[in-house]
PDB file of C-alpha atoms in Angstrom:
ATOM      1  CA  MET X  28      21.208  12.508 -38.959  1.00  0.00           C
ATOM      2  CA  PHE X  29      21.181   9.644 -36.448  1.00  0.00           C
ATOM      3  CA  VAL X  30      24.879   9.041 -37.075  1.00  0.00           C
ATOM      4  CA  ASP X  31      25.599  12.678 -36.212  1.00  0.00           C
ATOM      5  CA  LEU X  32      23.474  12.457 -33.062  1.00  0.00           C
ATOM      6  CA  TYR X  33      25.228   9.240 -32.023  1.00  0.00           C
ATOM      7  CA  ALA X  34      28.631  10.821 -32.594  1.00  0.00           C
ATOM      8  CA  TYR X  35      27.610  13.876 -30.586  1.00  0.00           C
ATOM      9  CA  LEU X  36      26.288  11.812 -27.666  1.00  0.00           C
ATOM     10  CA  THR X  37      29.342   9.540 -27.545  1.00  0.00           C
ATOM     11  CA  ASN X  38      31.591  12.589 -27.232  1.00  0.00           C
ATOM     12  CA  LEU X  39      29.652  14.059 -24.300  1.00  0.00           C
ATOM     13  CA  PRO X  40      30.984  13.552 -20.772  1.00  0.00           C
ATOM     14  CA  ARG X  41      29.119  10.794 -18.921  1.00  0.00           C
ATOM     15  CA  TRP X  42      27.620  13.176 -16.384  1.00  0.00           C
ATOM     16  CA  HIS X  43      25.956  15.105 -19.236  1.00  0.00           C
ATOM     17  CA  ILE X  44      24.255  11.925 -20.421  1.00  0.00           C
ATOM     18  CA  PHE X  45      23.233  11.115 -16.851  1.00  0.00           C
ATOM     19  CA  ALA X  46      21.831  14.647 -16.459  1.00  0.00           C
ATOM     20  CA  ILE X  47      19.862  14.319 -19.708  1.00  0.00           C
ATOM     21  CA  PHE X  48      18.270  11.049 -18.550  1.00  0.00           C
ATOM     22  CA  LEU X  49      17.608  12.478 -15.087  1.00  0.00           C
ATOM     23  CA  VAL X  50      15.837  15.539 -16.494  1.00  0.00           C
ATOM     24  CA  GLY X  51      13.840  13.303 -18.860  1.00  0.00           C
ATOM     25  CA  TYR X  52      12.795  11.001 -16.017  1.00  0.00           C
ATOM     26  CA  LEU X  53      11.909  13.957 -13.803  1.00  0.00           C
ATOM     27  CA  PHE X  54       9.718  15.351 -16.591  1.00  0.00           C
ATOM     28  CA  TYR X  55       8.001  11.951 -16.999  1.00  0.00           C
ATOM     29  CA  TYR X  56       7.550  11.634 -13.220  1.00  0.00           C
ATOM     30  CA  LEU X  57       5.949  15.065 -12.831  1.00  0.00           C
ATOM     31  CA  MET X  58       3.764  14.898 -15.959  1.00  0.00           C
ATOM     32  CA  GLU X  59       2.658  11.241 -16.005  1.00  0.00           C
ATOM     33  CA  VAL X  60       3.150   9.675 -12.571  1.00  0.00           C
ATOM     34  CA  VAL X  61       2.144  12.302 -10.011  1.00  0.00           C
ATOM     35  CA  LYS X  62      -1.654  12.494 -10.182  1.00  0.00           C
ATOM     36  CA  ARG X  63      -4.725  12.872  -8.024  1.00  0.00           C
ATOM     37  CA  PRO X  64      -6.430   9.552  -7.288  1.00  0.00           C
ATOM     38  CA  ILE X  65      -9.424   8.653  -9.422  1.00  0.00           C
ATOM     39  CA  LEU X  66     -12.597   8.401  -7.387  1.00  0.00           C
ATOM     40  CA  ALA X  67     -14.658   5.735  -9.175  1.00  0.00           C
ATOM     41  CA  VAL X  68     -18.112   6.601  -7.905  1.00  0.00           C
ATOM     42  CA  SER X  69     -21.098   8.226  -9.600  1.00  0.00           C
ATOM     43  CA  ASP X  70     -21.869  11.869  -8.943  1.00  0.00           C
ATOM     44  CA  GLY X  71     -24.191  12.301  -6.014  1.00  0.00           C
ATOM     45  CA  PRO X  72     -24.360  12.632  -2.239  1.00  0.00           C
ATOM     46  CA  PHE X  73     -21.936   9.767  -1.550  1.00  0.00           C
ATOM     47  CA  LYS X  74     -19.227  11.308  -3.745  1.00  0.00           C
ATOM     48  CA  ARG X  75     -19.738  14.700  -2.103  1.00  0.00           C
ATOM     49  CA  TYR X  76     -19.520  13.036   1.322  1.00  0.00           C
ATOM     50  CA  LEU X  77     -16.231  11.332   0.397  1.00  0.00           C
ATOM     51  CA  ARG X  78     -14.735  14.539  -0.993  1.00  0.00           C
ATOM     52  CA  LYS X  79     -15.787  16.491   2.107  1.00  0.00           C
ATOM     53  CA  HIS X  80     -14.612  13.996   4.741  1.00  0.00           C
ATOM     54  CA  ILE X  81     -11.496  12.558   3.065  1.00  0.00           C
ATOM     55  CA  PRO X  82      -9.438  15.568   1.989  1.00  0.00           C
ATOM     56  CA  ILE X  83      -6.522  13.416   0.822  1.00  0.00           C
ATOM     57  CA  LEU X  84      -8.648  12.437  -2.197  1.00  0.00           C
ATOM     58  CA  GLY X  85      -8.079  15.918  -3.584  1.00  0.00           C
ATOM     59  CA  MET X  86      -4.310  15.775  -3.155  1.00  0.00           C
ATOM     60  CA  LYS X  87      -1.784  14.418  -5.631  1.00  0.00           C
ATOM     61  CA  PHE X  88      -0.179  11.036  -4.982  1.00  0.00           C
ATOM     62  CA  TRP X  89       3.619  11.267  -5.027  1.00  0.00           C
ATOM     63  CA  PRO X  90       4.957   7.705  -5.273  1.00  0.00           C
ATOM     64  CA  THR X  91       8.532   6.895  -4.405  1.00  0.00           C
ATOM     65  CA  PHE X  92      10.707   8.471  -7.087  1.00  0.00           C
ATOM     66  CA  TRP X  93      12.614   5.259  -7.768  1.00  0.00           C
ATOM     67  CA  CYS X  94       9.606   2.895  -7.664  1.00  0.00           C
ATOM     68  CA  VAL X  95       6.644   4.415  -9.468  1.00  0.00           C
ATOM     69  CA  GLU X  96       4.912   1.294 -10.792  1.00  0.00           C
ATOM     70  CA  SER X  97       2.137  -0.019  -8.528  1.00  0.00           C
ATOM     71  CA  ARG X  98       2.999  -3.723  -8.826  1.00  0.00           C
ATOM     72  CA  ALA X  99       6.662  -3.007  -8.065  1.00  0.00           C
ATOM     73  CA  GLN X 100       5.558  -1.015  -4.997  1.00  0.00           C
ATOM     74  CA  THR X 101       3.564  -4.039  -3.822  1.00  0.00           C
ATOM     75  CA  VAL X 102       6.533  -6.384  -4.267  1.00  0.00           C
ATOM     76  CA  PHE X 103       8.990  -4.057  -2.519  1.00  0.00           C
ATOM     77  CA  ALA X 104       6.559  -3.399   0.344  1.00  0.00           C
ATOM     78  CA  SER X 105       6.057  -7.126   0.833  1.00  0.00           C
ATOM     79  CA  ILE X 106       9.812  -7.783   0.876  1.00  0.00           C
ATOM     80  CA  ILE X 107      10.483  -4.950   3.315  1.00  0.00           C
ATOM     81  CA  ARG X 108       7.606  -5.938   5.622  1.00  0.00           C
ATOM     82  CA  SER X 109       8.655  -9.594   5.665  1.00  0.00           C
ATOM     83  CA  ASN X 110      12.043  -8.546   7.036  1.00  0.00           C
ATOM     84  CA  ILE X 111      10.662  -6.078   9.590  1.00  0.00           C
ATOM     85  CA  MET X 112       7.413  -7.513  10.957  1.00  0.00           C
ATOM     86  CA  PRO X 113       7.774 -10.224  13.610  1.00  0.00           C
ATOM     87  CA  ASN X 114       5.257 -13.053  13.878  1.00  0.00           C
ATOM     88  CA  ILE X 115       2.266 -12.156  16.018  1.00  0.00           C
ATOM     89  CA  GLU X 116       0.952 -14.490  18.698  1.00  0.00           C
ATOM     90  CA  TYR X 117      -2.803 -14.843  18.306  1.00  0.00           C
ATOM     91  CA  ARG X 118      -5.391 -16.692  20.360  1.00  0.00           C
ATOM     92  CA  ARG X 119      -7.256 -18.913  17.911  1.00  0.00           C
ATOM     93  CA  GLU X 120     -10.966 -19.548  18.363  1.00  0.00           C
ATOM     94  CA  VAL X 121     -12.473 -22.197  16.071  1.00  0.00           C
ATOM     95  CA  LEU X 122     -16.208 -21.958  15.441  1.00  0.00           C
ATOM     96  CA  ALA X 123     -18.151 -24.965  14.133  1.00  0.00           C
ATOM     97  CA  MET X 124     -20.733 -24.105  11.484  1.00  0.00           C
ATOM     98  CA  LYS X 125     -24.098 -25.857  11.026  1.00  0.00           C
ATOM     99  CA  ASP X 126     -22.998 -27.241   7.657  1.00  0.00           C
ATOM    100  CA  GLY X 127     -19.957 -28.948   9.208  1.00  0.00           C
ATOM    101  CA  GLY X 128     -17.469 -26.280   8.182  1.00  0.00           C
ATOM    102  CA  GLN X 129     -15.204 -24.374  10.520  1.00  0.00           C
ATOM    103  CA  VAL X 130     -14.223 -20.741  10.878  1.00  0.00           C
ATOM    104  CA  ALA X 131     -11.041 -19.831  12.727  1.00  0.00           C
ATOM    105  CA  LEU X 132     -10.807 -16.431  14.418  1.00  0.00           C
ATOM    106  CA  ASP X 133      -7.332 -15.241  15.397  1.00  0.00           C
ATOM    107  CA  TRP X 134      -7.606 -12.733  18.249  1.00  0.00           C
ATOM    108  CA  LEU X 135      -4.691 -10.495  19.166  1.00  0.00           C
ATOM    109  CA  GLU X 136      -4.482 -10.499  22.951  1.00  0.00           C
ATOM    110  CA  SER X 137      -3.572  -6.939  23.823  1.00  0.00           C
ATOM    111  CA  ASN X 138      -3.976  -4.359  26.548  1.00  0.00           C
ATOM    112  CA  CYS X 139      -6.956  -2.816  24.759  1.00  0.00           C
ATOM    113  CA  ASP X 140     -10.078  -2.139  26.777  1.00  0.00           C
ATOM    114  CA  PRO X 141     -12.677  -4.897  26.202  1.00  0.00           C
ATOM    115  CA  GLU X 142     -15.164  -2.132  25.337  1.00  0.00           C
ATOM    116  CA  SER X 143     -12.888  -0.579  22.689  1.00  0.00           C
ATOM    117  CA  PRO X 144     -13.877  -0.842  19.019  1.00  0.00           C
ATOM    118  CA  LEU X 145     -13.262  -4.111  17.201  1.00  0.00           C
ATOM    119  CA  ILE X 146     -12.065  -4.536  13.627  1.00  0.00           C
ATOM    120  CA  ILE X 147     -12.536  -7.783  11.738  1.00  0.00           C
ATOM    121  CA  ILE X 148      -9.735  -8.099   9.183  1.00  0.00           C
ATOM    122  CA  LEU X 149     -10.384 -10.592   6.406  1.00  0.00           C
ATOM    123  CA  PRO X 150      -7.325 -11.780   4.485  1.00  0.00           C
ATOM    124  CA  GLY X 151      -7.550 -12.574   0.796  1.00  0.00           C
ATOM    125  CA  LEU X 152      -8.593 -15.939  -0.587  1.00  0.00           C
ATOM    126  CA  THR X 153      -5.245 -17.602   0.136  1.00  0.00           C
ATOM    127  CA  GLY X 154      -4.167 -15.249   2.916  1.00  0.00           C
ATOM    128  CA  GLU X 155      -3.635 -15.911   6.582  1.00  0.00           C
ATOM    129  CA  SER X 156      -3.270 -13.966   9.807  1.00  0.00           C
ATOM    130  CA  GLN X 157       0.547 -14.035   9.521  1.00  0.00           C
ATOM    131  CA  ALA X 158       0.555 -12.356   6.081  1.00  0.00           C
ATOM    132  CA  GLU X 159       2.643  -9.181   6.141  1.00  0.00           C
ATOM    133  CA  TYR X 160      -0.178  -6.808   5.228  1.00  0.00           C
ATOM    134  CA  ILE X 161      -2.435  -8.349   7.893  1.00  0.00           C
ATOM    135  CA  LYS X 162       0.280  -8.041  10.561  1.00  0.00           C
ATOM    136  CA  CYS X 163       0.762  -4.369   9.631  1.00  0.00           C
ATOM    137  CA  LEU X 164      -2.971  -3.666   9.944  1.00  0.00           C
ATOM    138  CA  VAL X 165      -3.229  -5.560  13.241  1.00  0.00           C
ATOM    139  CA  THR X 166      -0.206  -3.775  14.707  1.00  0.00           C
ATOM    140  CA  ALA X 167      -1.424  -0.333  13.602  1.00  0.00           C
ATOM    141  CA  ALA X 168      -4.939  -0.910  14.965  1.00  0.00           C
ATOM    142  CA  ASN X 169      -3.593  -2.234  18.262  1.00  0.00           C
ATOM    143  CA  ARG X 170      -1.308   0.783  18.605  1.00  0.00           C
ATOM    144  CA  ILE X 171      -4.308   3.146  18.576  1.00  0.00           C
ATOM    145  CA  GLY X 172      -6.397   1.027  20.950  1.00  0.00           C
ATOM    146  CA  ILE X 173      -8.552  -0.965  18.561  1.00  0.00           C
ATOM    147  CA  ARG X 174      -9.053  -4.693  19.125  1.00  0.00           C
ATOM    148  CA  THR X 175      -8.553  -6.968  16.125  1.00  0.00           C
ATOM    149  CA  VAL X 176      -9.715 -10.367  15.000  1.00  0.00           C
TER     150      VAL X 176
END
């Protein structure tokens, strides 16, 4: 049986085989990949609030057709951002703590109104203010008039 199937497939034109794999992948993509996000919160007023005020939670997530795996999306996004995002010039403010430690605040000097909202962005454990995802957040916030540190 498998010998007959192999013989049949080897005699098919290449575009038929490509079409078979494409249809199979499309079926997998639509049935297994495209899904609504899972909202991991107990039933109650907070969940109802989220559903009411964040309508995108009820919509399906359509990842890039050629990059459906979440870790691969993270890697590709990091590579693309590292080639696009320029370094940002911050004004660093170092605060001395009572226990002898220090905290460095990197302020983006922008044309934002001093009374405009302020976002404090905390990078991960080994992150820094020049990390690609931080630069994207800072740039996006600055673009809509929000100060960042």
